[in-house]
Tab-separated table of C-alpha atoms in Angstrom:
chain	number	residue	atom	x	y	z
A	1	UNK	CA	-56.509	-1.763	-38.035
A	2	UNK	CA	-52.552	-0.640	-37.196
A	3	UNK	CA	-51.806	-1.911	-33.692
A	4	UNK	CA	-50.663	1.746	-32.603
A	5	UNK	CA	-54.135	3.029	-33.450
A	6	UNK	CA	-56.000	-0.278	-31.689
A	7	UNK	CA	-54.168	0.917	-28.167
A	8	UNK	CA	-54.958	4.431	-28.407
A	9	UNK	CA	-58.500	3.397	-29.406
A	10	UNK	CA	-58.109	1.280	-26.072
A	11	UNK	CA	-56.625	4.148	-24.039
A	12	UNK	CA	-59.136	6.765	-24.827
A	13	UNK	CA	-62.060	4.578	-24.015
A	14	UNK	CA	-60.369	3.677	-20.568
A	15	UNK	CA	-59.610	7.259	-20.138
A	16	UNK	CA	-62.745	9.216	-21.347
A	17	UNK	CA	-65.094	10.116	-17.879
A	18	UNK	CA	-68.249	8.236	-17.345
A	19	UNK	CA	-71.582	10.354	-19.605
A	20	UNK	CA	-73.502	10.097	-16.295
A	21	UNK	CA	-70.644	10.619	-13.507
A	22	UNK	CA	-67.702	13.316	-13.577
A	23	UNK	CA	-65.341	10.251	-12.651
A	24	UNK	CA	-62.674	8.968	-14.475
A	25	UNK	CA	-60.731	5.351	-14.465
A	26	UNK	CA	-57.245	4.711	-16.088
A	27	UNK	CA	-55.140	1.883	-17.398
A	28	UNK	CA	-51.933	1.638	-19.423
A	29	UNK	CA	-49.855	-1.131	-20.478
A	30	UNK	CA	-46.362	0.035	-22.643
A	31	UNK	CA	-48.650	3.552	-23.381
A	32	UNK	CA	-46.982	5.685	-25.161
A	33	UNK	CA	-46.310	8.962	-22.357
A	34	UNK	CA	-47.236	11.170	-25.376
A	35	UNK	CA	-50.922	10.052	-26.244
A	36	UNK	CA	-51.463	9.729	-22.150
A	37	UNK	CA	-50.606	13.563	-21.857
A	38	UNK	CA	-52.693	14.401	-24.949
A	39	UNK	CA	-55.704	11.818	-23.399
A	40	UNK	CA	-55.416	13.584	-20.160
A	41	UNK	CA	-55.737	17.037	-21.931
A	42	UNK	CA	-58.227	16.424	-23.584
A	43	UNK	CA	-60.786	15.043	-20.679
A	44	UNK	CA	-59.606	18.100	-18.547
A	45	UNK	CA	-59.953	20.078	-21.564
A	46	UNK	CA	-56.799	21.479	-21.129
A	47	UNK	CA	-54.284	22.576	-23.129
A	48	UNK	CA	-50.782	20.714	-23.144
A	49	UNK	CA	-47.531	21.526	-24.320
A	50	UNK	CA	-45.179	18.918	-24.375
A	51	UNK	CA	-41.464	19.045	-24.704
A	52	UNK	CA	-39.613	17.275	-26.935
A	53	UNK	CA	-37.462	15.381	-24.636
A	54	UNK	CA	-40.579	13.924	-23.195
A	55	UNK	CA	-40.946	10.052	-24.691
A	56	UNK	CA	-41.162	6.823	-23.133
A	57	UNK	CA	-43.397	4.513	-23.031
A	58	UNK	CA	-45.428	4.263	-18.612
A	59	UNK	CA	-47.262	0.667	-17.313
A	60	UNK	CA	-50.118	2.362	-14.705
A	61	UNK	CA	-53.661	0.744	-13.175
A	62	UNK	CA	-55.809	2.414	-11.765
A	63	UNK	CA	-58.764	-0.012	-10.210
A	64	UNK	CA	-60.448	3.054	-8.347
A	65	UNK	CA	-62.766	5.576	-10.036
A	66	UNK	CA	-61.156	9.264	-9.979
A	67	UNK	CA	-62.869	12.596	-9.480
A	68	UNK	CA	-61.690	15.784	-11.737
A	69	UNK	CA	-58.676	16.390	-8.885
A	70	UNK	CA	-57.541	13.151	-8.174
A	71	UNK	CA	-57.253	12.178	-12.142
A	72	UNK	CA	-55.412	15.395	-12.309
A	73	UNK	CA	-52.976	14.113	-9.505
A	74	UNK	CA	-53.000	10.908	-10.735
A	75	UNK	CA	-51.671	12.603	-14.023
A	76	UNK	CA	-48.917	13.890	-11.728
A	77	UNK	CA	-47.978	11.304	-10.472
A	78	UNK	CA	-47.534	8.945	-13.291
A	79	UNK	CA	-44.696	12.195	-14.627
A	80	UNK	CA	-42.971	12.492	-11.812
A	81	UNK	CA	-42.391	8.423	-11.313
A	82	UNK	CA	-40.895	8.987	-15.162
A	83	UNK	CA	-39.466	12.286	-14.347
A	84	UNK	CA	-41.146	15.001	-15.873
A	85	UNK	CA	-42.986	17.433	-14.463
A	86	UNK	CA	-45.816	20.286	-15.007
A	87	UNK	CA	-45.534	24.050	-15.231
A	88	UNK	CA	-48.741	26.266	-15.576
A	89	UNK	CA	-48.654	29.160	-17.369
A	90	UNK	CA	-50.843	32.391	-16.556
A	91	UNK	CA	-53.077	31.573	-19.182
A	92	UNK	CA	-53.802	28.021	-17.820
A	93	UNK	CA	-51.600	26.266	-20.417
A	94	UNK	CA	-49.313	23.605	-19.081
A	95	UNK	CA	-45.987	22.589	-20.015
A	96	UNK	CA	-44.518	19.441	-19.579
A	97	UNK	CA	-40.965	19.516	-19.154
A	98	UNK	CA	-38.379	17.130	-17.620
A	99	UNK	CA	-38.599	17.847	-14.096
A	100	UNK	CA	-34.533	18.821	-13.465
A	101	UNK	CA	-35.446	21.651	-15.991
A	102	UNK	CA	-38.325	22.627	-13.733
A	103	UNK	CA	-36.409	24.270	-11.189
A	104	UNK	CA	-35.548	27.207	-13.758
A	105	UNK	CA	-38.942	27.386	-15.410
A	106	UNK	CA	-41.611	29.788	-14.203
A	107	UNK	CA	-43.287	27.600	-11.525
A	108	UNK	CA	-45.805	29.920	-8.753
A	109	UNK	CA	-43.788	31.023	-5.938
A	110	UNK	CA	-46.118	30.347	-2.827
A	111	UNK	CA	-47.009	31.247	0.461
A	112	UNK	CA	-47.733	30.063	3.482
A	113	UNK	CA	-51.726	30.666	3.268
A	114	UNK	CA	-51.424	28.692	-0.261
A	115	UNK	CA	-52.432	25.041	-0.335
A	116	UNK	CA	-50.927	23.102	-2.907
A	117	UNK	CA	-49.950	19.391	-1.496
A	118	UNK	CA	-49.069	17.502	-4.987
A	119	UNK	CA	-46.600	17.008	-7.254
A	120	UNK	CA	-46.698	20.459	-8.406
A	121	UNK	CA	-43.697	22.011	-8.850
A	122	UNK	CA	-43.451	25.298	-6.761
A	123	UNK	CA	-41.425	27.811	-4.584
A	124	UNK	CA	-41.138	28.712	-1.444
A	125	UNK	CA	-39.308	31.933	0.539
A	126	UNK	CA	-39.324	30.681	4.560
A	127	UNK	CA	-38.325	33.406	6.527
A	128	UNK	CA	-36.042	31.611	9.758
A	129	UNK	CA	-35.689	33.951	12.761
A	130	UNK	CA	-33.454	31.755	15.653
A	131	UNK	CA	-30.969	29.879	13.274
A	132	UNK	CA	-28.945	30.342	10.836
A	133	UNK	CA	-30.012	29.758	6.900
A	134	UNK	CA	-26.067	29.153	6.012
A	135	UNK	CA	-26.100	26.165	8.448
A	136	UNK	CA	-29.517	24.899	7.622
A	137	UNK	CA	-29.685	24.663	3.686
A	138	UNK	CA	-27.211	22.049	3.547
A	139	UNK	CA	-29.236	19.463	5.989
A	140	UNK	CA	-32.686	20.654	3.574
A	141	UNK	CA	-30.403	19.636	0.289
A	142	UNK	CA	-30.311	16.271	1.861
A	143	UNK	CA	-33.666	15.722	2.072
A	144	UNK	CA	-34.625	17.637	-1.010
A	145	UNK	CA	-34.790	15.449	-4.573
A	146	UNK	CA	-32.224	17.178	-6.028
A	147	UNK	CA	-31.702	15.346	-9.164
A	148	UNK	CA	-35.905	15.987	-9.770
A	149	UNK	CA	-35.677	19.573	-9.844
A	150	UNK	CA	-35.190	20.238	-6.504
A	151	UNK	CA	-33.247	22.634	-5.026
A	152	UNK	CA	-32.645	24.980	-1.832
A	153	UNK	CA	-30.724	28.130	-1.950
A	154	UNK	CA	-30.232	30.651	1.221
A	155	UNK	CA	-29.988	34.069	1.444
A	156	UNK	CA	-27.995	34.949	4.008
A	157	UNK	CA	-28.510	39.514	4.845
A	158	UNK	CA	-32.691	38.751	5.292
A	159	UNK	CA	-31.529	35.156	6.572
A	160	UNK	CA	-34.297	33.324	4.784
A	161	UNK	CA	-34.727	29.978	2.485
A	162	UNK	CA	-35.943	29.868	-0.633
A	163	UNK	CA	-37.309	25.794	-1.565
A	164	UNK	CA	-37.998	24.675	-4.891
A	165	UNK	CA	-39.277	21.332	-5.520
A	166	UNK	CA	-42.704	19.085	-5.547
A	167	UNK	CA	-45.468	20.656	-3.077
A	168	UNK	CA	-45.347	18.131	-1.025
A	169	UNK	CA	-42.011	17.773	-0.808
A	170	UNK	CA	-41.010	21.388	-0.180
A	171	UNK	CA	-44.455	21.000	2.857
A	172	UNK	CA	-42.354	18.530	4.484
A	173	UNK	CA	-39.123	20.719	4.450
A	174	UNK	CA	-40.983	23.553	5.209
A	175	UNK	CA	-42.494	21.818	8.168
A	176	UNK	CA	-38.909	20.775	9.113
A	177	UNK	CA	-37.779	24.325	9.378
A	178	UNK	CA	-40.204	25.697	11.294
A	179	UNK	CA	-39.691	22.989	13.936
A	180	UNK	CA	-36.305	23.544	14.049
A	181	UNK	CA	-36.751	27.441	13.790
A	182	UNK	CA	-38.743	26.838	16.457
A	183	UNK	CA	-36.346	24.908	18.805
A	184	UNK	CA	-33.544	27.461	18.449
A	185	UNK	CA	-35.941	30.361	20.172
A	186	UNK	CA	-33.529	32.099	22.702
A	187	UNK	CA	-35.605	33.886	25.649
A	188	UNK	CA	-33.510	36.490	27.935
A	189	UNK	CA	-33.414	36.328	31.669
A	190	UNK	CA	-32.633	39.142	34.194
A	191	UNK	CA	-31.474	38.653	37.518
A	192	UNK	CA	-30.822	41.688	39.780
A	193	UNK	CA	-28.156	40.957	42.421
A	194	UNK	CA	-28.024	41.490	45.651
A	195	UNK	CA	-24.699	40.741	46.848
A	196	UNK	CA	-22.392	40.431	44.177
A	197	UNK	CA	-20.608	42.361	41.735
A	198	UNK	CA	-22.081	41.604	38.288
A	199	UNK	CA	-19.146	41.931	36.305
A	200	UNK	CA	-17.229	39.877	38.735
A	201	UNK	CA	-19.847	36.953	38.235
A	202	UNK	CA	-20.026	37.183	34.301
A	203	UNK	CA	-15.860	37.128	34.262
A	204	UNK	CA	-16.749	33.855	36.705
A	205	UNK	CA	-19.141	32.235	34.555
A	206	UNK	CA	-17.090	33.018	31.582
A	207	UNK	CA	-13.982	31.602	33.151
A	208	UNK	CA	-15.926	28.406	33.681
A	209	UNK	CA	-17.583	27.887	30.350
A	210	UNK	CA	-14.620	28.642	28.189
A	211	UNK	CA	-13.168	25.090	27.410
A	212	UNK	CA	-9.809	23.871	28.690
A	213	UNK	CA	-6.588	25.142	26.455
A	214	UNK	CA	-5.713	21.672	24.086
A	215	UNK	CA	-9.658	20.366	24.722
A	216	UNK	CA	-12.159	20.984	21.486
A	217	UNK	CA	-16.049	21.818	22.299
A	218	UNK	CA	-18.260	20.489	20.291
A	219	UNK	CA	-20.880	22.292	21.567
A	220	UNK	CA	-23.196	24.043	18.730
A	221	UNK	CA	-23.206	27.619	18.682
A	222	UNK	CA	-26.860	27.868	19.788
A	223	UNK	CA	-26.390	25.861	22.406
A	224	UNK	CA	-23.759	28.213	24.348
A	225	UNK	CA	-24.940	30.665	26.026
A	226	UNK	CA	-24.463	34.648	26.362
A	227	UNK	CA	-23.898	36.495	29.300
A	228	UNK	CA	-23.590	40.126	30.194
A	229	UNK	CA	-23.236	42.043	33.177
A	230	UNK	CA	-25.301	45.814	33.374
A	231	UNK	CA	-22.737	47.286	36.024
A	232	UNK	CA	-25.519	50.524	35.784
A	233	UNK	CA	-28.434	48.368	37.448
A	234	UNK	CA	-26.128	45.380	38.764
A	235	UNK	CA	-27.840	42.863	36.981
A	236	UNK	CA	-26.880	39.924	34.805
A	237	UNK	CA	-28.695	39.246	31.577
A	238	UNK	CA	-28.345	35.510	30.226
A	239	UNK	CA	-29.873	34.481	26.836
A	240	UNK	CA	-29.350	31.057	25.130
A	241	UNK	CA	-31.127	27.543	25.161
A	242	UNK	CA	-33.444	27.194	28.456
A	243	UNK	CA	-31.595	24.408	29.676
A	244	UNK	CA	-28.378	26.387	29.618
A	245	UNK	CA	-30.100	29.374	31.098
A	246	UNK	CA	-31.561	27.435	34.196
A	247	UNK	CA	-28.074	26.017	34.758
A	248	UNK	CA	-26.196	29.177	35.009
A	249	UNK	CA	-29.425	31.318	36.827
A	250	UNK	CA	-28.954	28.396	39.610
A	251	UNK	CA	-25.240	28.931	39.705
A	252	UNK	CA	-25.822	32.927	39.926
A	253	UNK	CA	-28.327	32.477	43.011
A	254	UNK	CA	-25.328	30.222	44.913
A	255	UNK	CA	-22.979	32.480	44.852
A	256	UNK	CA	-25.011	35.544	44.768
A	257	UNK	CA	-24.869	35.371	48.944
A	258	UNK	CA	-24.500	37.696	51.516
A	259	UNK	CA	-20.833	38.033	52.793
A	260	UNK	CA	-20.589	36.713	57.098
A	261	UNK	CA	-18.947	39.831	57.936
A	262	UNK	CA	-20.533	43.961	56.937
A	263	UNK	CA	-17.966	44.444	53.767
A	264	UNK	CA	-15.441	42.260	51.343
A	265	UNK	CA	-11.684	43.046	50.461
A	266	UNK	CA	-10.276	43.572	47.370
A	267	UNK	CA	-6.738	44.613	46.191
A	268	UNK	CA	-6.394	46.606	42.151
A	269	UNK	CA	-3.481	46.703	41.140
A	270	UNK	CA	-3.120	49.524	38.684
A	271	UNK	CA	-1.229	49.548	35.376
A	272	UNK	CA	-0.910	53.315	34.015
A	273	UNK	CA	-2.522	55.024	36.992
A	274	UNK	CA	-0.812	55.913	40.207
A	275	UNK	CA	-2.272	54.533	43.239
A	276	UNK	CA	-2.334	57.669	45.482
A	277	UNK	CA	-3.727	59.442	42.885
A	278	UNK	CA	-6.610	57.500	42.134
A	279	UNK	CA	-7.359	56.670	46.161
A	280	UNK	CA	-8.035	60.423	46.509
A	281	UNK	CA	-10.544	60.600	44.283
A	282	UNK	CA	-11.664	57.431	45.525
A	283	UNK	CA	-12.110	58.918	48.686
A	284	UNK	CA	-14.135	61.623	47.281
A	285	UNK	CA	-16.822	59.774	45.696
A	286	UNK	CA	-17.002	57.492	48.130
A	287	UNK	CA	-17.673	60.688	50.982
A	288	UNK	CA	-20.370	61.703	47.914
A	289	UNK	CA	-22.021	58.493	47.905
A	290	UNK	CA	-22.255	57.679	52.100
A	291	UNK	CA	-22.775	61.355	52.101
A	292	UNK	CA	-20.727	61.148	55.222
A	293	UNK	CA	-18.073	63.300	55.858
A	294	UNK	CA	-14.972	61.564	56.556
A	295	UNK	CA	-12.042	62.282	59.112
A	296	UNK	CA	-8.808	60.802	56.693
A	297	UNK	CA	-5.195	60.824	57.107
A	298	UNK	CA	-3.770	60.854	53.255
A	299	UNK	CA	-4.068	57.434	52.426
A	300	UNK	CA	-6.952	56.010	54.336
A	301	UNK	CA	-10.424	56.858	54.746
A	302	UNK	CA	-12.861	54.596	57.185
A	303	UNK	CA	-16.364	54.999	57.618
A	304	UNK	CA	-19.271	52.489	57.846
A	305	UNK	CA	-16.671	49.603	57.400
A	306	UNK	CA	-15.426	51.749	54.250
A	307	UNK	CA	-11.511	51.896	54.060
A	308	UNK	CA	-9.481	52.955	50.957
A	309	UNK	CA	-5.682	52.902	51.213
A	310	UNK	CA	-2.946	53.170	48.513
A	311	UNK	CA	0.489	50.710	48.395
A	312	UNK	CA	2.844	52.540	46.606
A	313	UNK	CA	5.755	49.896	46.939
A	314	UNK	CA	3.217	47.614	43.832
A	315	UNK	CA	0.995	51.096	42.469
A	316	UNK	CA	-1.966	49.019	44.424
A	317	UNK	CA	-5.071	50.167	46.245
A	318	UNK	CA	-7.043	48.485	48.902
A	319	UNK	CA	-10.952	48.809	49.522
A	320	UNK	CA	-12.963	47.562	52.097
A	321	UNK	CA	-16.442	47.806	51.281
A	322	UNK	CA	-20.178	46.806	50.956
A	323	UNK	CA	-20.784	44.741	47.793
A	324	UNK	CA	-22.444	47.493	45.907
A	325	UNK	CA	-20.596	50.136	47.064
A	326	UNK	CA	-17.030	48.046	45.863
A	327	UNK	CA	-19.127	47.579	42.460
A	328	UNK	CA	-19.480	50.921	41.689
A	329	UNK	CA	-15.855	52.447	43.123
A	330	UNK	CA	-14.350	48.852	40.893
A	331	UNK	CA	-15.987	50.287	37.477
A	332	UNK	CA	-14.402	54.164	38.786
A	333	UNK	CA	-11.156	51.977	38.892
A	334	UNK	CA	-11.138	50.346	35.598
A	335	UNK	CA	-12.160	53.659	33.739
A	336	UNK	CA	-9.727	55.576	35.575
A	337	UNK	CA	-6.320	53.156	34.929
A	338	UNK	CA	-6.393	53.606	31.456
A	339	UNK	CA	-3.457	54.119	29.006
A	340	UNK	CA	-2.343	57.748	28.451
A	341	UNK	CA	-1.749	59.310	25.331
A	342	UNK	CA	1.690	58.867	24.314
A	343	UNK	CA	4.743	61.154	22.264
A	344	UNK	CA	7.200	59.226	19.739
A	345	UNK	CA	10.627	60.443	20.468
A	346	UNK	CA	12.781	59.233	17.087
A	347	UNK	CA	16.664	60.388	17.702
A	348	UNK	CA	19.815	59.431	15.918
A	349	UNK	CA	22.988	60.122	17.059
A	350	UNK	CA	25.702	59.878	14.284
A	351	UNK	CA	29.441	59.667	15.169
A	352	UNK	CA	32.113	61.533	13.143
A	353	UNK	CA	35.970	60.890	13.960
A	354	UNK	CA	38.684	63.138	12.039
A	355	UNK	CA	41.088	61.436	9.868
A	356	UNK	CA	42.791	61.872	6.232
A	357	UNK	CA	40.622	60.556	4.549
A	358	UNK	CA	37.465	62.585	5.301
A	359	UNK	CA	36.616	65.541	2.971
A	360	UNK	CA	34.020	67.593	4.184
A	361	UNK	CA	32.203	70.451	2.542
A	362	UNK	CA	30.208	72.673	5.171
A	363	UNK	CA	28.440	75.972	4.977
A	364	UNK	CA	27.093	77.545	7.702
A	365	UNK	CA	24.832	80.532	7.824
A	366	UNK	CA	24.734	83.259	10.190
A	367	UNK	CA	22.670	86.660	10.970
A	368	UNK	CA	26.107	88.782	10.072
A	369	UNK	CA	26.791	86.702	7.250
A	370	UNK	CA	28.293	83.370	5.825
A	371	UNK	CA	31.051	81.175	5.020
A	372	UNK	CA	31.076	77.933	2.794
A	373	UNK	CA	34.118	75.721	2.882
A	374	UNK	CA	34.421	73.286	0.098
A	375	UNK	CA	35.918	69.443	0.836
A	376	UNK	CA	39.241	69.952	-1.454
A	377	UNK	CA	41.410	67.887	1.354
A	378	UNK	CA	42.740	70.450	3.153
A	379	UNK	CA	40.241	71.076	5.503
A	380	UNK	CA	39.452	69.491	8.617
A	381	UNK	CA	36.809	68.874	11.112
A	382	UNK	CA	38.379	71.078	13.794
A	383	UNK	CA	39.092	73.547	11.471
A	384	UNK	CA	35.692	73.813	9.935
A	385	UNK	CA	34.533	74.169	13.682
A	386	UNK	CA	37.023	76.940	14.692
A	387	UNK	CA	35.973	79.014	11.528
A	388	UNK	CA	32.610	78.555	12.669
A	389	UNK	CA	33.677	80.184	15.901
A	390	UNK	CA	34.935	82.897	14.688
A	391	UNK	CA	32.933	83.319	11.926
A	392	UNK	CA	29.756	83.660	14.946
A	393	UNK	CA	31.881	85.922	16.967
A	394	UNK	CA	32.985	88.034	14.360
């Protein structure tokens, strides 16, 4: 008997299932990967389609008894430790193919509620919600076996991943993501003030956060975080990582303090706005918001510790007032000393001196008539003017 046929005699008789058991055992020494596919089809009764780039000869034991699934894994296996891999048609035909061709092939795209935990080759779309798929996919690449037909691509207007590979593989960088997905969730916090202006506070925090000119931060972007002041409600709204946030809501509560005497001082000095101008209406709101009427020379006004005067020497204006009340006439400011719209003046002034050797041809136009004088050398500026004269007076 031919050698070739003796092994494959060997092979089938090592792989064919037990008659009274539905388990299977497995051993190859220098086995042809051809006749092991066709062996393993044939017990699963399944049909197998095998490329032609598929040869090689696999060494495999197996000293355990298999059930139906775990022969089928162990069929898995044994490809992708050569590099080939499976694809499963609709009609329950499988292909095998060299796994780096895999990738393109029509492999299931799964779900999260889909188990598949082998060396299946499958996709997966991952949604990410707190960071960002352009930053991410590179770190998954790493870890993916890209030379195996793996591969991770992102997509970055829906922000989600989309991981090709072995199911177990893409489980593990699925896993990965969510963790990390998970670690970059950004809660909000909201703290009313008391005190303090808002706005003042967020330019503070700002001021102290923003790194040194000639210094580099290599602080990650979700790591820094966001705050705005609502100038409407007074309040300060912080979002970022929760260590961050419980720094800067302690800071906020220090200086977020009652003043030692009834109201605070603060000097604006205006750029486009003039000073008297805007303490008037100042003034006014103010006497609408104590609903106090106020006694006021022209440039001052005092009530309740309330005083609003204008410098016009620097187009400045001083207020004396309670924190919230300086809040709200500080926004009247800022919206009030804004830019004006502007006119573009363009001029040119040209310069004409009389001399021999300007010719000059002029016509001029007038309700009683007109006269055209033509540059032939003989006329000059002065007389071109004094016929003008006369030619209006006429």
């Amino acid at each position: 008997m031919h050698k070739g046929k003796i092994l494959s005699f060997i092979l089938c008789l090592l792989l064919v299932p037990n008659a009274f058991s539905t388990e299977y055992s497995a051993s190859f020494k220098n086995a042809d990967i051809n006749e092991f596919i066709n062996i393993v089809g044939k017990n699963l009764h399944k049909t197998i389609i095998i490329d032609p780039a598929v040869r090689g000869k696999i060494n495999v034991r197996s000293y355990d008894l298999l059930n139906e699934d775990q022969y089928y894994q162990f069929f898995l296996n044994v490809l992708e430790v050569y590099g080939f891999a499976t694809v499963e048609t609709a009609d329950n035909v499988i292909k095998v193919i060299r796994a780096k061709d895999a990738k393109v092939a029509a492999i299931p795209v799964v779900d999260d509620g889909e188990i598949y935990k082998g060396d299946e080759m499958v996709t997966r779309v991952v949604p990410v919600l707190n960071v960002s798929v352009r930053e991410l996919a590179p770190l998954l690449r790493q870890l993916n076996d890209n030379a195996g037909g793996g591969n991770v691509v992102h997509y970055g207007p829906s922000n989600v991943l989309m991981i090709t590979g072995r199911a177990a593989v893409v489980n593990r960088l699925v896993e990965i993501v969510h963790r990390v997905d998970k670690a970059g969730n950004q809660d909000v916090d909201i703290i009313k003030l008391k005190y303090a202006s808002a706005l003042d506070l967020v330019n503070l925090i700002t001021e102290i956060q923003t790194p040194a000119k000639g210094s580099s931060s290599n602080i990650p972007s979700i790591l820094k975080p966001h705050v705005v002041a609502d100038e409407r409600t007074n309040s300060i709204i912080i979002s970022g990582d929760p260590k961050t946030r419980s720094r800067i809501i302690a800071l906020v509560k220090e200086l977020d303090n009652e003043l030692k005497s009834n109201g605070n001082t603060r000097v604006f000095y205006l750029k486009y706005a003039k000073a008297e101008e805007v303490a008037d209406v100042l003034k006014g709101i103010s006497d609408g918001m104590t609903s106090v009427s106020s006694g006021s020379n022209n440039k001052s006004s005092t009530q309740d510790g309330l005083a609003i005067e204008s410098h016009e020497g620097t187009n400045a204006i001083i207020i004396s007032a309670q924190p919230a009340l300086m809040a709200s006439l500080s926004s009247v400011i800022r919206q009030l000393d804004i830019r004006r719209a502007q006119v573009l003046v363009e001029a040119i002034i040209v310069e004409i001196t009389e001399g021999h050797g300007i010719n000059l041809s002029v016509q001029f136009a007038t309700p009683g008539g007109g006269t055209q004088f033509l540059g032939n050398g003989g006329l000059t500026t002065g007389d071109a003017i004094n016929s003008m004269r006369n030619t209006i007076s006429g």
